[in-house]
Short mmCIF file of C-alpha atoms and ligand atoms in Angstrom, two decimals:
data_model
loop_
_atom_site.label_atom_id
_atom_site.label_comp_id
_atom_site.label_asym_id
_atom_site.label_seq_id
_atom_site.Cartn_x
_atom_site.Cartn_y
_atom_site.Cartn_z
CA MET L 666 110.04 69.91 93.34
CA PHE L 667 107.71 72.69 94.48
CA TYR L 668 106.60 73.13 90.84
CA THR L 669 104.92 69.74 90.50
CA MET L 670 105.22 67.27 87.65
CA GLU L 671 101.44 67.50 87.16
CA GLN L 672 101.65 71.28 86.67
CA LYS L 673 104.59 70.88 84.31
CA ASN L 674 102.74 68.31 82.21
CA ILE L 675 99.72 70.59 81.74
CA ILE L 676 101.87 73.60 80.83
CA GLU L 677 103.81 71.45 78.31
CA MET L 678 100.53 70.19 76.86
CA MET L 679 99.33 73.77 76.37
CA PHE L 680 102.63 75.24 75.18
CA PRO L 681 104.64 72.40 73.61
CA ASP L 682 107.23 74.79 72.16
CA ALA L 683 107.76 77.00 75.17
CA GLU L 684 110.28 75.29 77.44
CA GLU L 685 111.02 78.73 78.91
CA TYR L 686 107.60 78.70 80.62
CA ASN L 687 108.65 75.66 82.63
CA LEU L 688 111.89 77.39 83.56
CA ILE L 689 109.97 80.49 84.72
CA LEU L 690 107.53 78.41 86.78
CA GLY L 691 110.32 76.22 88.15
CA SER L 692 112.13 79.31 89.42
CA ILE L 693 108.89 80.71 90.90
CA GLY L 694 108.47 77.37 92.69
CA ASP L 695 112.00 77.61 94.13
CA PHE L 696 111.34 81.19 95.19
CA VAL L 697 108.06 80.30 96.97
CA GLU L 698 109.67 77.35 98.73
CA LYS L 699 112.64 79.38 99.98
CA LYS L 700 111.21 82.85 100.61
CA ILE L 701 107.45 82.51 101.16
CA LEU L 702 106.69 79.12 102.68
CA PRO L 703 108.95 79.52 105.74
CA HIS L 704 106.81 82.41 107.05
CA ALA L 705 103.37 80.90 106.40
CA ALA L 706 102.66 79.20 109.74
CA LYS L 707 103.79 82.23 111.76
CA ILE L 708 101.67 84.59 109.63
CA ASP L 709 98.64 82.46 110.52
CA GLU L 710 99.46 81.94 114.20
CA GLU L 711 100.28 85.58 114.89
CA GLU L 712 97.81 87.04 112.40
CA ILE L 713 100.47 89.07 110.62
CA PHE L 714 99.61 90.82 107.35
CA PRO L 715 102.12 89.26 104.90
CA ARG L 716 103.70 92.54 103.79
CA GLN L 717 107.23 91.20 103.67
CA ASN L 718 106.13 88.24 101.53
CA LEU L 719 104.24 90.59 99.23
CA GLU L 720 107.32 92.75 98.76
CA ASN L 721 109.26 89.64 97.74
CA VAL L 722 106.43 88.56 95.42
CA GLU L 723 106.58 91.98 93.79
CA LYS L 724 110.33 91.67 93.20
CA GLN L 725 109.79 88.22 91.69
CA GLY L 726 107.23 89.72 89.26
CA ILE L 727 104.43 87.26 90.07
CA MET L 728 101.60 89.82 90.22
CA ALA L 729 102.59 91.23 86.82
CA ILE L 730 102.54 87.89 84.96
CA PRO L 731 99.33 88.21 82.88
CA PHE L 732 99.12 91.99 82.43
CA PRO L 733 100.18 93.89 79.29
CA GLN L 734 103.74 95.13 79.07
CA ASP L 735 102.39 98.62 78.30
CA TYR L 736 101.38 98.85 81.96
CA ASN L 737 104.53 97.22 83.37
CA GLY L 738 103.08 93.72 83.17
CA LEU L 739 105.02 90.76 81.83
CA GLY L 740 102.49 89.88 79.13
CA LEU L 741 102.74 86.14 79.82
CA PRO L 742 99.88 83.66 79.30
CA TYR L 743 97.19 83.32 81.95
CA PRO L 744 97.89 79.61 82.66
CA LEU L 745 101.31 80.68 83.98
CA TYR L 746 99.57 83.08 86.35
CA VAL L 747 97.24 80.42 87.76
CA ALA L 748 100.18 78.00 88.06
CA ALA L 749 102.13 80.65 90.00
CA LEU L 750 99.13 81.40 92.22
CA GLU L 751 98.69 77.71 92.92
CA MET L 752 102.28 77.54 94.16
CA LEU L 753 101.90 80.75 96.14
CA ALA L 754 98.81 79.35 97.91
CA LYS L 755 100.63 76.09 98.59
CA GLY L 756 103.39 78.16 100.19
CA CYS L 757 101.32 80.85 101.97
CA SER L 758 97.59 81.23 101.42
CA ASN L 759 97.49 84.69 103.01
CA THR L 760 100.01 86.02 100.52
CA ALA L 761 98.15 84.36 97.65
CA LEU L 762 94.81 85.89 98.66
CA GLN L 763 96.18 89.43 98.47
CA VAL L 764 97.71 88.66 95.06
CA SER L 765 94.38 87.26 93.89
CA VAL L 766 92.41 90.33 95.05
CA GLN L 767 95.02 92.61 93.49
CA GLY L 768 94.76 90.71 90.20
CA MET L 769 90.99 91.17 90.21
CA VAL L 770 91.22 94.94 90.72
CA CYS L 771 93.90 95.26 88.02
CA GLU L 772 91.82 93.18 85.63
CA GLY L 773 88.81 95.44 86.25
CA ILE L 774 90.84 98.53 85.38
CA ARG L 775 92.44 96.80 82.38
CA LEU L 776 89.05 95.75 81.00
CA PHE L 777 86.95 98.80 81.77
CA GLY L 778 89.24 101.73 82.60
CA ASN L 779 90.17 104.37 80.03
CA GLU L 780 93.75 104.81 78.79
CA LYS L 781 94.50 107.56 81.34
CA GLN L 782 93.27 105.37 84.21
CA LYS L 783 95.26 102.36 83.02
CA ASN L 784 98.41 104.46 82.81
CA GLU L 785 97.86 106.15 86.13
CA PHE L 786 96.47 103.33 88.27
CA LEU L 787 98.03 100.22 86.76
CA LYS L 788 101.38 101.68 85.75
CA GLN L 789 102.29 104.83 87.68
CA LYS L 790 100.79 103.69 90.96
CA GLY L 791 102.44 100.31 90.44
CA LEU L 792 99.33 98.18 90.97
CA VAL L 793 100.23 95.66 88.27
CA GLU L 794 103.61 94.97 89.79
CA GLY L 795 102.39 95.11 93.39
CA LYS L 796 104.30 98.28 94.34
CA SER L 797 101.04 99.47 95.86
CA LEU L 798 98.21 97.26 97.13
CA ALA L 799 94.52 97.07 96.23
CA ALA L 800 91.26 95.93 97.83
CA PHE L 801 87.87 95.10 96.31
CA ALA L 802 84.79 96.41 98.12
CA LEU L 803 81.45 95.11 96.90
CA THR L 804 79.86 93.30 99.88
CA GLU L 805 77.70 95.24 102.36
CA PRO L 806 76.00 94.31 105.64
CA CYS L 807 72.70 93.87 103.77
CA CYS L 808 73.97 91.92 100.84
CA GLY L 809 76.70 89.70 99.53
CA SER L 810 75.22 87.25 97.02
CA ASP L 811 72.47 89.73 96.16
CA ALA L 812 74.95 92.36 94.99
CA LYS L 813 72.43 94.35 92.96
CA SER L 814 70.76 95.38 96.25
CA ILE L 815 73.78 97.20 97.71
CA GLN L 816 72.87 100.43 99.48
CA SER L 817 76.00 102.60 99.19
CA LYS L 818 75.32 105.76 97.28
CA ALA L 819 77.33 107.88 94.85
CA LYS L 820 76.15 111.41 94.12
CA ARG L 821 77.72 113.55 91.44
CA THR L 822 78.47 117.16 92.38
CA GLY L 823 80.29 119.03 89.61
CA GLU L 824 83.64 117.36 89.01
CA ASN L 825 83.36 114.99 91.98
CA TYR L 826 81.37 112.07 93.29
CA ILE L 827 80.43 111.90 96.96
CA LEU L 828 80.31 108.34 98.29
CA ASN L 829 78.36 107.27 101.38
CA GLY L 830 77.69 103.81 102.80
CA THR L 831 79.13 100.80 104.62
CA LYS L 832 81.12 97.91 103.19
CA THR L 833 81.79 94.78 105.18
CA LEU L 834 83.70 91.49 104.94
CA ILE L 835 86.35 93.24 102.84
CA THR L 836 89.83 91.73 102.57
CA SER L 837 92.50 94.07 103.94
CA PRO L 838 91.20 97.52 102.87
CA GLY L 839 93.22 99.14 105.68
CA GLU L 840 96.42 97.61 104.30
CA ALA L 841 95.59 98.54 100.70
CA ASP L 842 96.53 101.85 99.09
CA HIS L 843 93.56 101.87 96.69
CA ILE L 844 90.11 100.32 96.88
CA LEU L 845 87.74 99.47 94.04
CA VAL L 846 84.41 100.50 95.59
CA PHE L 847 80.95 99.73 94.20
CA ALA L 848 78.14 102.20 94.93
CA GLY L 849 74.83 103.14 93.31
CA SER L 850 74.17 106.43 91.52
CA ASP L 851 70.91 107.57 89.88
CA ARG L 852 71.93 105.49 86.86
CA GLY L 853 72.70 102.28 88.73
CA ILE L 854 75.72 100.68 90.35
CA CYS L 855 79.12 102.17 89.51
CA ALA L 856 82.73 101.17 90.19
CA PHE L 857 85.08 103.77 91.68
CA PHE L 858 88.80 103.84 92.31
CA VAL L 859 89.15 105.21 95.84
CA PRO L 860 92.52 106.08 97.44
CA ARG L 861 92.58 104.80 101.01
CA ASP L 862 93.63 108.20 102.36
CA THR L 863 90.45 109.85 101.02
CA PRO L 864 88.90 111.87 103.91
CA GLY L 865 85.81 110.03 105.22
CA PHE L 866 87.15 106.56 104.35
CA THR L 867 87.42 104.77 107.71
CA ILE L 868 88.02 101.21 108.83
CA THR L 869 85.35 100.80 111.52
CA LYS L 870 85.88 97.18 112.52
CA LEU L 871 88.38 94.32 112.20
CA ILE L 872 86.45 91.05 111.97
CA PRO L 873 88.09 87.97 113.58
CA LYS L 874 87.75 84.82 111.48
CA LEU L 875 88.42 81.08 111.13
CA GLY L 876 91.20 81.08 108.53
CA PHE L 877 93.28 83.34 106.29
CA ARG L 878 94.31 84.93 109.55
CA GLY L 879 97.05 87.07 108.06
CA THR L 880 94.56 89.03 105.99
CA LYS L 881 92.54 91.74 107.74
CA LEU L 882 88.83 91.26 107.21
CA SER L 883 87.29 94.67 107.77
CA GLU L 884 84.23 96.84 107.80
CA VAL L 885 84.60 100.18 106.04
CA HIS L 886 82.57 103.33 106.44
CA LEU L 887 82.29 105.81 103.59
CA ASP L 888 81.29 109.18 105.01
CA ASN L 889 81.02 111.84 102.31
CA CYS L 890 84.12 110.51 100.53
CA GLU L 891 84.81 112.94 97.73
CA ILE L 892 86.56 111.51 94.69
CA PRO L 893 87.14 113.04 91.25
CA VAL L 894 84.90 111.98 88.34
CA ASP L 895 88.10 110.72 86.71
CA ASN L 896 88.04 107.87 89.23
CA LEU L 897 84.79 106.42 87.88
CA ILE L 898 85.78 103.20 86.09
CA GLY L 899 83.97 102.79 82.79
CA GLU L 900 80.42 104.06 82.48
CA GLU L 901 77.97 105.07 85.17
CA GLY L 902 75.44 102.32 85.92
CA LYS L 903 77.52 99.48 84.48
CA GLY L 904 79.37 98.59 87.68
CA LEU L 905 77.48 95.40 88.36
CA GLU L 906 78.13 94.10 84.86
CA TYR L 907 81.83 94.94 85.29
CA GLY L 908 81.82 93.27 88.71
CA LYS L 909 80.50 90.04 87.18
CA GLN L 910 83.23 89.99 84.56
CA ILE L 911 85.94 90.86 87.07
CA LEU L 912 84.71 88.00 89.25
CA ASN L 913 85.22 85.55 86.38
CA SER L 914 88.95 86.20 86.67
CA GLY L 915 88.71 86.20 90.45
CA ARG L 916 86.98 82.82 90.45
CA MET L 917 89.74 81.31 88.37
CA THR L 918 92.38 82.55 90.80
CA ILE L 919 90.33 81.35 93.79
CA ALA L 920 90.27 77.93 92.09
CA ALA L 921 94.06 78.07 91.69
CA MET L 922 94.41 78.91 95.38
CA ALA L 923 92.13 76.02 96.34
CA ILE L 924 94.37 73.67 94.35
CA GLY L 925 97.51 75.00 96.03
CA ILE L 926 96.00 74.66 99.50
CA ALA L 927 94.82 71.11 98.72
CA GLN L 928 98.24 70.22 97.28
CA ALA L 929 99.94 71.35 100.50
CA ALA L 930 97.57 69.24 102.62
CA TYR L 931 98.00 66.25 100.28
CA GLU L 932 101.80 66.38 100.28
CA LYS L 933 101.83 66.55 104.09
CA SER L 934 99.43 63.58 104.25
CA LEU L 935 101.58 61.58 101.87
CA SER L 936 104.74 62.02 103.92
CA TYR L 937 102.96 61.58 107.29
CA SER L 938 101.34 58.35 106.09
CA ARG L 939 104.79 56.97 105.21
CA GLU L 940 106.26 57.87 108.61
CA ARG L 941 103.41 57.03 110.99
CA LYS L 942 103.37 53.44 112.22
CA ALA L 943 100.34 51.46 113.45
CA PHE L 944 99.85 47.75 113.87
CA GLY L 945 103.51 47.22 112.96
CA ASP L 946 103.31 48.91 109.58
CA SER L 947 103.35 52.37 108.13
CA ILE L 948 99.75 53.64 107.80
CA SER L 949 100.34 54.22 104.06
CA GLN L 950 100.13 50.43 103.70
CA PHE L 951 96.49 50.37 104.86
CA GLN L 952 94.05 50.38 101.99
CA LEU L 953 91.59 52.74 103.68
CA VAL L 954 94.39 55.32 103.97
CA GLN L 955 95.44 54.62 100.39
CA GLU L 956 91.89 55.28 99.24
CA LYS L 957 92.15 58.79 100.71
CA LEU L 958 95.51 59.46 99.11
CA ALA L 959 94.27 58.20 95.74
CA ALA L 960 91.18 60.42 95.89
CA MET L 961 93.27 63.44 96.88
CA ALA L 962 95.78 62.99 94.04
CA THR L 963 93.05 62.41 91.46
CA GLU L 964 90.72 65.23 92.49
CA ILE L 965 93.52 67.77 92.77
CA ASN L 966 94.59 67.05 89.23
CA ALA L 967 91.00 67.13 87.94
CA ALA L 968 90.59 70.59 89.52
CA ARG L 969 93.90 71.68 88.03
CA LEU L 970 92.83 70.65 84.54
CA LEU L 971 89.54 72.55 84.85
CA THR L 972 91.28 75.66 86.13
CA TYR L 973 94.19 75.77 83.68
CA TYR L 974 91.69 75.10 80.89
CA ALA L 975 89.64 78.15 81.93
CA ALA L 976 92.87 80.18 82.03
CA HIS L 977 93.79 78.95 78.56
CA LEU L 978 90.39 80.02 77.20
CA LYS L 979 90.82 83.44 78.80
CA ASP L 980 94.09 83.83 76.95
CA LYS L 981 92.26 83.08 73.72
CA GLY L 982 89.84 85.93 74.49
CA LYS L 983 86.84 83.63 75.09
CA ASN L 984 84.01 84.31 77.51
CA ILE L 985 84.91 82.12 80.48
CA ALA L 986 81.87 82.68 82.72
CA LEU L 987 80.99 78.98 82.57
CA GLU L 988 84.49 77.52 82.76
CA ALA L 989 85.65 79.85 85.54
CA SER L 990 82.52 79.01 87.56
CA GLN L 991 83.02 75.28 87.05
CA ALA L 992 86.68 75.55 88.03
CA LYS L 993 85.78 77.55 91.15
CA LEU L 994 82.95 75.23 92.22
CA TYR L 995 84.86 72.00 91.74
CA SER L 996 88.25 73.17 93.04
CA THR L 997 86.97 74.81 96.21
CA GLU L 998 84.73 71.87 97.19
CA MET L 999 87.59 69.53 96.31
CA ALA L 1000 89.97 71.48 98.57
CA LEU L 1001 87.59 71.12 101.50
CA ARG L 1002 87.35 67.33 100.99
CA VAL L 1003 91.12 67.00 100.63
CA CYS L 1004 91.92 69.13 103.69
CA ASP L 1005 89.29 67.30 105.76
CA ASN L 1006 90.80 63.94 104.79
CA ALA L 1007 94.29 65.28 105.45
CA ILE L 1008 93.27 65.88 109.08
CA GLN L 1009 91.87 62.32 109.17
CA VAL L 1010 95.13 60.84 107.86
CA HIS L 1011 97.00 62.72 110.60
CA GLY L 1012 94.66 61.23 113.23
CA GLY L 1013 94.52 63.05 116.59
CA TYR L 1014 97.60 65.08 115.76
CA GLY L 1015 95.78 66.51 112.75
CA TYR L 1016 93.38 68.22 115.15
CA THR L 1017 96.14 69.77 117.26
CA ASP L 1018 98.36 72.78 116.83
CA GLU L 1019 101.41 70.47 116.92
CA TYR L 1020 100.86 69.80 113.24
CA ASP L 1021 100.31 72.60 110.79
CA ILE L 1022 97.49 70.78 108.97
CA HIS L 1023 94.22 72.25 110.23
CA ARG L 1024 95.41 75.63 108.91
CA HIS L 1025 94.78 74.34 105.39
CA TRP L 1026 91.25 73.22 106.27
CA ARG L 1027 90.50 76.58 107.93
CA ASP L 1028 91.75 78.39 104.84
CA ALA L 1029 89.91 76.11 102.40
CA ARG L 1030 86.66 76.73 104.30
CA LEU L 1031 86.47 80.30 102.97
CA LEU L 1032 86.79 79.37 99.34
CA THR L 1033 83.30 77.90 98.86
CA ILE L 1034 81.90 81.21 100.18
CA GLY L 1035 84.04 84.11 98.88
CA GLU L 1036 83.59 85.44 95.34
CA GLY L 1037 80.34 83.56 94.92
CA THR L 1038 79.06 80.87 97.27
CA SER L 1039 78.82 77.32 95.92
CA GLU L 1040 75.04 77.74 95.80
CA ILE L 1041 75.22 80.90 93.71
CA ILE L 1042 77.87 79.36 91.42
CA ARG L 1043 75.66 76.29 90.89
CA LEU L 1044 72.75 78.55 89.92
CA LEU L 1045 75.01 80.46 87.54
CA ILE L 1046 76.30 77.28 85.89
CA ALA L 1047 72.75 75.96 85.50
CA HIS L 1048 71.67 79.30 83.97
CA LEU L 1049 74.57 79.22 81.50
CA VAL L 1050 74.13 75.60 80.41
CA LEU L 1051 70.36 76.00 80.01
CA LYS L 1052 70.96 79.05 77.83
CA GLN L 1053 73.38 77.22 75.50
C1 FAD B 1385 87.25 85.97 104.62
C2 FAD B 1385 86.33 86.69 103.67
C3 FAD B 1385 86.88 87.58 102.76
C4 FAD B 1385 86.02 88.32 101.92
N1 FAD B 1385 86.58 89.28 101.11
C5 FAD B 1385 85.75 90.07 100.37
C6 FAD B 1385 86.29 91.17 99.63
O1 FAD B 1385 87.50 91.40 99.60
N2 FAD B 1385 85.42 91.97 98.96
C7 FAD B 1385 84.07 91.76 98.96
O2 FAD B 1385 83.35 92.54 98.34
N3 FAD B 1385 83.53 90.74 99.68
C8 FAD B 1385 84.34 89.89 100.38
N4 FAD B 1385 83.81 88.86 101.13
C9 FAD B 1385 82.38 88.68 101.16
C10 FAD B 1385 81.91 87.44 100.37
O3 FAD B 1385 82.08 87.66 98.99
C11 FAD B 1385 80.46 87.16 100.77
O4 FAD B 1385 80.49 86.69 102.10
C12 FAD B 1385 79.78 86.16 99.86
O5 FAD B 1385 79.57 86.70 98.58
C13 FAD B 1385 78.42 85.70 100.41
O6 FAD B 1385 77.64 86.79 100.76
P1 FAD B 1385 76.96 86.87 102.22
O7 FAD B 1385 78.03 86.61 103.21
O8 FAD B 1385 76.23 88.13 102.31
O9 FAD B 1385 75.98 85.64 102.26
P2 FAD B 1385 74.45 85.65 101.77
O10 FAD B 1385 74.37 86.22 100.42
O11 FAD B 1385 73.62 86.25 102.83
O12 FAD B 1385 74.17 84.09 101.71
C14 FAD B 1385 73.93 83.29 102.87
C15 FAD B 1385 73.61 81.87 102.41
O13 FAD B 1385 72.44 81.88 101.59
C16 FAD B 1385 72.74 81.30 100.34
N5 FAD B 1385 71.99 81.98 99.28
C17 FAD B 1385 71.88 83.32 99.05
N6 FAD B 1385 71.13 83.54 97.97
C18 FAD B 1385 70.76 82.34 97.49
C19 FAD B 1385 69.97 81.88 96.39
N7 FAD B 1385 69.42 82.74 95.51
N8 FAD B 1385 69.80 80.54 96.23
C20 FAD B 1385 70.37 79.66 97.06
N9 FAD B 1385 71.11 80.02 98.13
C21 FAD B 1385 71.31 81.34 98.34
C22 FAD B 1385 74.23 81.49 100.14
O14 FAD B 1385 74.77 80.55 99.21
C23 FAD B 1385 74.74 81.27 101.56
O15 FAD B 1385 74.84 79.90 101.80
C24 FAD B 1385 84.63 88.10 101.96
C25 FAD B 1385 84.10 87.17 102.86
C26 FAD B 1385 84.92 86.48 103.71
C27 FAD B 1385 84.32 85.52 104.71
#
């Protein structure tokens, strides 16, 4: 089953009276296995933006899972969303990354936008369902971790803001219809909703990369981009605070993706170890291989528990800065260990293109960097526990 027993057990533990949640997730698992997974290797090899997969994901309603029904969401609990994202990443990481970024932008508007913005951006523009696509543009050439030092500027002129600056290492802004852009005004950093077709908004560079090859990592130039004051999200000067809270959700979904990627590598290792023979026996009979399989199975489930727990707390309206950071730190480092060992279990073939296993390692490699490096997340966790 694509929807694993371990996932099912956690969902049943959290929602003992909601058998329908298992049915929903079981059918999402079937959908990912049949419609998404078959395209994943080609998307990576040929560096294709997964638009077709995303259209299917939209029809299946996956993006809408945790958002309020008032904005065309499904209003389902957050643990179902992370479970669906885990399966999506197991099927096709490139598709999952776009869904994760989209979820972050939607969550930012849901938390900090006014009613008009929620209706217009989330509902009418179809962001919650995935009818249109979003990107998140915080990082600049000067600064990623040190986000408060970004240089892009926003100047108010009457009923508009004029944005100028450069954003880099942004996931698929050229494919998105709308971009959540962070820039500094006289009052501090602000968050703006910028339509991609705004004059002066240009993709200046596509940046080749190790993994997630179906997404389009880009540099963006903002040259006197004029956007209405109505597109300022929340209050002027509070953008960085909003960004931090948006990233709490993002970190949880990155953790879910890490689990899905690790699960894919683990399942491939399990079946390869049963088939591959050495010294007259299947390699799964060798204890040093078994040790790897045991560690993979255990660590994946530990990461899953941390991540679904953070999602459960989010549903309860709790501040999840600590739990989301812990889930992100542990799950992403776990995914790297699992994918590295998966190559080892596959021996020489694991290093070649004949087996689709190094793709998972290349994808996992991003996750300890994006949306807060492991170093920054460790500092954040230490800060939060020392404050308690
Ligand atoms: C494939 C990909 C997709 C991305 N997508 C997006 C996106 O959609 N939107 C977006 O805004 N950004 C995106 N990013 C950017 C990403 O969020 C940043 O790369 C990340 O935050 C790190 O910033 P940096 O690259 O500037 O590294 P730096 O901040 O320069 O850090 C370099 C190294 O120094 C360490 N370091 C920095 N400060 C400290 C400190 N105080 N203590 C200890 N160590 C420290 C870091 O941990 C890291 O190891 C993406 C990046 C990649 C690679």
